[in-house]
Short mmCIF file of C-alpha atoms and ligand atoms in Angstrom, two decimals:
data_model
loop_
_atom_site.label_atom_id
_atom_site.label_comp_id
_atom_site.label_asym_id
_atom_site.label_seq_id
_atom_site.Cartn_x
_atom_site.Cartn_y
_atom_site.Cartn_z
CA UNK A 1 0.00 0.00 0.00
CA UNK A 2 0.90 3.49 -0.60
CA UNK A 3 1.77 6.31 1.29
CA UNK A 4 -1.02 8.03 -0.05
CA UNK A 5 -3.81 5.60 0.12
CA UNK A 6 -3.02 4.24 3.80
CA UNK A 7 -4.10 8.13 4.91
CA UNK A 8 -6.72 7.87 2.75
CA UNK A 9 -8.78 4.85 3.99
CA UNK A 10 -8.16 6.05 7.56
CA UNK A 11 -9.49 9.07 7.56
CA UNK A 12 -12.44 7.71 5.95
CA UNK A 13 -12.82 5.47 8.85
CA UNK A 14 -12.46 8.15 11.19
CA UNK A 15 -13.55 11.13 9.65
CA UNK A 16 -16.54 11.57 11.93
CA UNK A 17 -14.16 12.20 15.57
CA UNK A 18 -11.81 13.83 13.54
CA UNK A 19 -14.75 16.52 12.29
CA UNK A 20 -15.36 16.62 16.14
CA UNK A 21 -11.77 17.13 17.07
CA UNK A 22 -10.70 19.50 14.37
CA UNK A 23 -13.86 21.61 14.55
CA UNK A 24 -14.46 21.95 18.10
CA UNK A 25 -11.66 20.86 20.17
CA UNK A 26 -11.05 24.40 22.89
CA UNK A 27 -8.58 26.52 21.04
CA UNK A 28 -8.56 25.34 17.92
CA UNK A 29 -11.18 27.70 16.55
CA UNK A 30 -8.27 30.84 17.82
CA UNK A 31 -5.88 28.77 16.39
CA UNK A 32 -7.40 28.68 13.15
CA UNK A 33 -8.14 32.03 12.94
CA UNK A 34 -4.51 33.09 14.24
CA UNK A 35 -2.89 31.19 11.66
CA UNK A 36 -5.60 32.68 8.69
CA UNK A 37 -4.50 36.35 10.13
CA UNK A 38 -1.02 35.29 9.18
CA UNK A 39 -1.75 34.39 5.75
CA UNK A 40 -3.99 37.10 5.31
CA UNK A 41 -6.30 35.96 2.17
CA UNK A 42 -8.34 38.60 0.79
CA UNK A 43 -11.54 39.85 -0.11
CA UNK A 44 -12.29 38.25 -3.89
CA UNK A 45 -9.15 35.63 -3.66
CA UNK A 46 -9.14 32.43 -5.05
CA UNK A 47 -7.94 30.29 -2.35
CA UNK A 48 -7.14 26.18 -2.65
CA UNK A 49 -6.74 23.91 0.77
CA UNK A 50 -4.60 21.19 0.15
CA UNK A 51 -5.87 17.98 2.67
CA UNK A 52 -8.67 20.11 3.32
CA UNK A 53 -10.30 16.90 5.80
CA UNK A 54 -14.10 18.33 6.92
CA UNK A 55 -13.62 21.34 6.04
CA UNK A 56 -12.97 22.95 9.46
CA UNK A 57 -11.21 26.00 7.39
CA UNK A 58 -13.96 26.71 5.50
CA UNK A 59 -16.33 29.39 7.77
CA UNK A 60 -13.30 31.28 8.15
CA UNK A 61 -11.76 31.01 4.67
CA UNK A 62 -15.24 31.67 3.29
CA UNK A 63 -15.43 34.61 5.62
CA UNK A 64 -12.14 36.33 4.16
CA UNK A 65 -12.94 35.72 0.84
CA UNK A 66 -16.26 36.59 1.08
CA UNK A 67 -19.06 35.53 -1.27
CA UNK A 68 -17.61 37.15 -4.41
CA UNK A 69 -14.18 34.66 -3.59
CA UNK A 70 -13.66 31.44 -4.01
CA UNK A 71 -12.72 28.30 -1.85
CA UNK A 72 -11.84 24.96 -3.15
CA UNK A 73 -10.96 22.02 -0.64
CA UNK A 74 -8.91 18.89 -1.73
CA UNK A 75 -8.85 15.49 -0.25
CA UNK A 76 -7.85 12.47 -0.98
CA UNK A 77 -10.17 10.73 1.25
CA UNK A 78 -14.00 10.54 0.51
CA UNK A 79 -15.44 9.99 4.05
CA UNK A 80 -13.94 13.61 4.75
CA UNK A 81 -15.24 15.00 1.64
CA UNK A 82 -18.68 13.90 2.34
CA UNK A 83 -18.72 15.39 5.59
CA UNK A 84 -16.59 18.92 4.01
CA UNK A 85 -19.68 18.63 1.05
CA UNK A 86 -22.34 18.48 3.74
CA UNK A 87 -20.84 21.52 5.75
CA UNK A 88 -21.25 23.76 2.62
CA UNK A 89 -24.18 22.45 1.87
CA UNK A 90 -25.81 23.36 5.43
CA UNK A 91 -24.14 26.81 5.24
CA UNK A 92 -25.55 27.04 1.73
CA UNK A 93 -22.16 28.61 -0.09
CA UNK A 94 -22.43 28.78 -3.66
CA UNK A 95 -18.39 29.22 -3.87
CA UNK A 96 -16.68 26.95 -1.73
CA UNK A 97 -16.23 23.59 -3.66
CA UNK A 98 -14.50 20.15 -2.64
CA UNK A 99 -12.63 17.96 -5.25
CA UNK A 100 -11.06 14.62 -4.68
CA UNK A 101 -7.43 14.21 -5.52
CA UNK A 102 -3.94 13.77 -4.95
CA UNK A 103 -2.69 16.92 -3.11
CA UNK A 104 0.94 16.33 -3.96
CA UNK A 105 -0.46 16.32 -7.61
CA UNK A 106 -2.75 19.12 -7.48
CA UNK A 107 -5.88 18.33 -9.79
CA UNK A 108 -6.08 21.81 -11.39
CA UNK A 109 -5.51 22.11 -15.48
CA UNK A 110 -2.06 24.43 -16.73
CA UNK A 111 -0.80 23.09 -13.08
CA UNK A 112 2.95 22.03 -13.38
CA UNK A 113 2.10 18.64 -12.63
CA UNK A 114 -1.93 18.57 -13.91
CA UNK A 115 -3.90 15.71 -13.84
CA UNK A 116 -7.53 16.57 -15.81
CA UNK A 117 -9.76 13.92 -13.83
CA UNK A 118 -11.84 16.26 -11.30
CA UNK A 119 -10.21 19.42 -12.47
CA UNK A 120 -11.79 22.92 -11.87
CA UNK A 121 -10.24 24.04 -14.28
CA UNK A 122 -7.81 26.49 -12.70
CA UNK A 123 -4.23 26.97 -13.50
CA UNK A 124 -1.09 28.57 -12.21
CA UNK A 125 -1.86 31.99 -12.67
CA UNK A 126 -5.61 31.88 -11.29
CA UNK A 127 -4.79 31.24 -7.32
CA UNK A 128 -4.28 33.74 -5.08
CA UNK A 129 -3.64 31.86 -1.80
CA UNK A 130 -2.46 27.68 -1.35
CA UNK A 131 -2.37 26.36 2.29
CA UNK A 132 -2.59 23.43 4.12
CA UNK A 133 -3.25 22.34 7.74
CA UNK A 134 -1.82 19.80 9.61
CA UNK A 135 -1.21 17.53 6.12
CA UNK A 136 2.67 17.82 5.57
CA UNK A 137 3.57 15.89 8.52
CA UNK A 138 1.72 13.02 6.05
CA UNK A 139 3.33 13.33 3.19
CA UNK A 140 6.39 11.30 2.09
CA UNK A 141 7.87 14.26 0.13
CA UNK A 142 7.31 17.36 1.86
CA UNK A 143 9.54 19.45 0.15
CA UNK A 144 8.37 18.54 -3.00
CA UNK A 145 4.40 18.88 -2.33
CA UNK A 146 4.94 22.83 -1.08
CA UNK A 147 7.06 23.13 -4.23
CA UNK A 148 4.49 22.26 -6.30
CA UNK A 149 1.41 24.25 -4.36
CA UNK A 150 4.13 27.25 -4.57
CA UNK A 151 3.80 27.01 -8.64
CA UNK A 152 0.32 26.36 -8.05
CA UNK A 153 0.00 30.03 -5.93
CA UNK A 154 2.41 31.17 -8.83
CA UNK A 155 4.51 34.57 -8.60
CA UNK A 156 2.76 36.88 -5.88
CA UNK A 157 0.55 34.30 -4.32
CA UNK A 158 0.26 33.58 -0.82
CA UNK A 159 1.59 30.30 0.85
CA UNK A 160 0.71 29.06 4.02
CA UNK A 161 1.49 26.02 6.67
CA UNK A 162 0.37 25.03 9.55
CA UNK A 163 1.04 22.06 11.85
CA UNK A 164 1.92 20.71 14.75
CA UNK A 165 5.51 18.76 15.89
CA UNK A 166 7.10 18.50 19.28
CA UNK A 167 7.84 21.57 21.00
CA UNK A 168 11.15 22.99 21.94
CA UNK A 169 10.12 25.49 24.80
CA UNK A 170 11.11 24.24 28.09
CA UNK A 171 7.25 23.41 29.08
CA UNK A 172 6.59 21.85 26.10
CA UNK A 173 9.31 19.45 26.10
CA UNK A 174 8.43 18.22 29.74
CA UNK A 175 4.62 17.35 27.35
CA UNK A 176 6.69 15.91 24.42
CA UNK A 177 6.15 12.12 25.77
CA UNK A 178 2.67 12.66 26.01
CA UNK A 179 2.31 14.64 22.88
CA UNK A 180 4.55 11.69 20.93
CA UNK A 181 2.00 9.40 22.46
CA UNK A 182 -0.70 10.76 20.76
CA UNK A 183 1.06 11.04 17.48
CA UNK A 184 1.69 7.39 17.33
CA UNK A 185 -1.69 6.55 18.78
CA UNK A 186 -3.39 8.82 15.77
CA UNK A 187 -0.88 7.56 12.82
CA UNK A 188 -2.45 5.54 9.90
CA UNK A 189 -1.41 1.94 10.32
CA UNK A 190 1.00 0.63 8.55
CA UNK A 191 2.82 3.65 7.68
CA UNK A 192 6.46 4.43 8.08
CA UNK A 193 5.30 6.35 11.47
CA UNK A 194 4.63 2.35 13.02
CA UNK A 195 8.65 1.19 12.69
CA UNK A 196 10.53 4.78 12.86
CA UNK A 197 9.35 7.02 16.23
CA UNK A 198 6.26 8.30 14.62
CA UNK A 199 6.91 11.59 16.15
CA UNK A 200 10.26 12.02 14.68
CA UNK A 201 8.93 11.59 11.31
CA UNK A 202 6.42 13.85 12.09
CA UNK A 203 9.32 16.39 13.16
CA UNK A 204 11.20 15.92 9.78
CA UNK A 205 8.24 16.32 7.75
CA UNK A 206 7.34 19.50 9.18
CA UNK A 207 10.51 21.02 9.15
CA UNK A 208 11.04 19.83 5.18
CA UNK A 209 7.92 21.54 4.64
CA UNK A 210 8.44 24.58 6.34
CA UNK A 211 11.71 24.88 4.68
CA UNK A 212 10.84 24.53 1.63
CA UNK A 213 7.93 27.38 2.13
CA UNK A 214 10.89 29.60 3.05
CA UNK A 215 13.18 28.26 -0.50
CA UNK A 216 9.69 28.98 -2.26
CA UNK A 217 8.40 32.48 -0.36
CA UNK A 218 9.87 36.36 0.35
CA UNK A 219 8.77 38.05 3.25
CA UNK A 220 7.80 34.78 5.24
CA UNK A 221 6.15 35.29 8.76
CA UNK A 222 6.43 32.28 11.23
CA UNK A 223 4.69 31.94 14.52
CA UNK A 224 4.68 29.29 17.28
CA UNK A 225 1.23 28.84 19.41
CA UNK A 226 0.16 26.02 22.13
CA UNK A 227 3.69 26.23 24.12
CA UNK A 228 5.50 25.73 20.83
CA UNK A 229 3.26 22.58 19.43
CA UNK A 230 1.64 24.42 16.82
CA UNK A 231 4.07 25.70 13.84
CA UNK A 232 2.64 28.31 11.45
CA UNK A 233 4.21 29.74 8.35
CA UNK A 234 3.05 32.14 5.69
CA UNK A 235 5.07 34.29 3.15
CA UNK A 236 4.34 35.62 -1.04
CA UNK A 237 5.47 32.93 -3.66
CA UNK A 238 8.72 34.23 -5.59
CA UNK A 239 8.98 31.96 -8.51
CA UNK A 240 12.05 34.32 -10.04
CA UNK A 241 15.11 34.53 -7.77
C1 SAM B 301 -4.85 15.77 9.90
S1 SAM B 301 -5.99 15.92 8.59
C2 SAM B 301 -6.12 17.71 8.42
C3 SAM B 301 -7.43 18.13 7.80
C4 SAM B 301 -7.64 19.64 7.70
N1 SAM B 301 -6.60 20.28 6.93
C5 SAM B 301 -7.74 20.29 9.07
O1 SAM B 301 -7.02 21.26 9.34
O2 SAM B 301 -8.59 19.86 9.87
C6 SAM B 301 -5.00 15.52 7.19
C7 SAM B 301 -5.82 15.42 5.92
O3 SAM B 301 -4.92 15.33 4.83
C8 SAM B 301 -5.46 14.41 3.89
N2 SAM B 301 -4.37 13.93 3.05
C9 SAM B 301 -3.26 13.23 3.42
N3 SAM B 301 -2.47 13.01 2.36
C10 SAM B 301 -3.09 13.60 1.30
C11 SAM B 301 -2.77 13.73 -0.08
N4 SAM B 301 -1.66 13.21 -0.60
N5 SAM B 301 -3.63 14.40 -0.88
C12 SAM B 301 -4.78 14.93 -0.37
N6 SAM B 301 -5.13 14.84 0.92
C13 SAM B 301 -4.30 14.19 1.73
C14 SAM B 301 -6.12 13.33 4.73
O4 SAM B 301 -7.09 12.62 3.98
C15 SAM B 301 -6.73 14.19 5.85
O5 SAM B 301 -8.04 14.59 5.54
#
């Protein structure tokens, strides 16, 4: 089984806690919202969530954007989707859409790696903002994935990352145990995260990907929330250096 499809089937299976969890847990909401203040979409963008889960982004994304925006969600898994379709369903917005696909092979046409099967049709060029929450830790090629969603954004175009990894303030190290507990409890079986220290992984993924927003970004703006568990990023693509 792949990388990618091991994710997939598991959040499928578990897409209704996670909705729970990643909609309601205390703090996340702020957390959210402080990380969407650092990427700063605006009014009429065209913004695409990479691993976009339930859509837990979407009120506020929809909120920047406002109704004359527009929001598109990826995902490769379709127990997530259903539930990220039913939220904009109930909240009845005409411009936030959800595609399935490959997020490390974004499903847009002109895209530098295109695939046309559930395209919507936009290119590089026609995105204003790519981000994704909590996904790189998943992915096997980090670096490569927020390469890609960089071209994607294209020159001007806001990128932003947020996830979490084990901290490295002094509080937040005495919580690492419990916090790599969780990690390993919460991995998809089977993956690489069940013979290496699944919090490790999760610690090299996150940094590849943060890095890599820093090769692919000017002006980049990082922040650290939850005693140094939470990582955000956000910065402007510069495709000519
Ligand atoms: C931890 S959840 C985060 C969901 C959402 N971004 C949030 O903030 O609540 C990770 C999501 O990434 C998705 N995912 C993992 N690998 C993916 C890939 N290669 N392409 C698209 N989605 C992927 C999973 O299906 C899952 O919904």
């Amino acid at each position: 089984m792949s990388d990618q499809s091991i994710p997939g089937a598991f959040y499928t299976r578990w897409a209704g806690v996670y909705d729970r969890i990643a909609s309601d847990l205390p703090g996340v909401a702020r957390m959210r919202s402080a990380f969407l203040d650092l990427l700063s979409p605006s009014r009429g963008d065209v913004v695409v969530e990479m691993g976009c889960g339930t859509g837990a982004n979407f009120p506020w994304l929809r909120d920047r954007v406002g109704p004359e925006g527009t929001v598109v969600g990826v995902d490769l898994s379709e127990g997530v989707l259903e539930r990220a379709r039913a939220r904009v369903r109930r909240n009845r917005w005409e411009n936030v859409h959800v595609v399935r696909g490959d997020a490390t092979r974004p499903p847009f046409v002109g895209g530098p790696t295109a695939v046309p099967s559930g395209s919507l049709g936009l290119g590089a060029g026609e995105v204003d903002v790519v981000l994704a929450t909590f996904v790189v830790g998943m992915l096997p090629d980090p670096g490569g994935a927020v390469q890609a969603w960089g071209q994607l954004a294209g020159d001007g175009g806001r990128l932003g990352l947020c996830n979490l990894a084990r901290s490295t303030t002094p509080l937040g190290r005495v919580c690492n145990p419990a916090f790599a507990a969780l990690v390993r409890a919460s991995s998809p079986p089977g993956g690489k995260g069940r013979t290496r220290g699944a919090a490790q992984l999760l610690d090299e993924r996150v940094l590849e990907g943060h890095r890599a927003l820093h090769d692919v970004c000017d002006g980049v703006v990082s922040r650290r929330a939850f005693e140094g568990f939470v990582r955000m990023s956000a910065g402007t693509v510069r495709t000519e250096r």
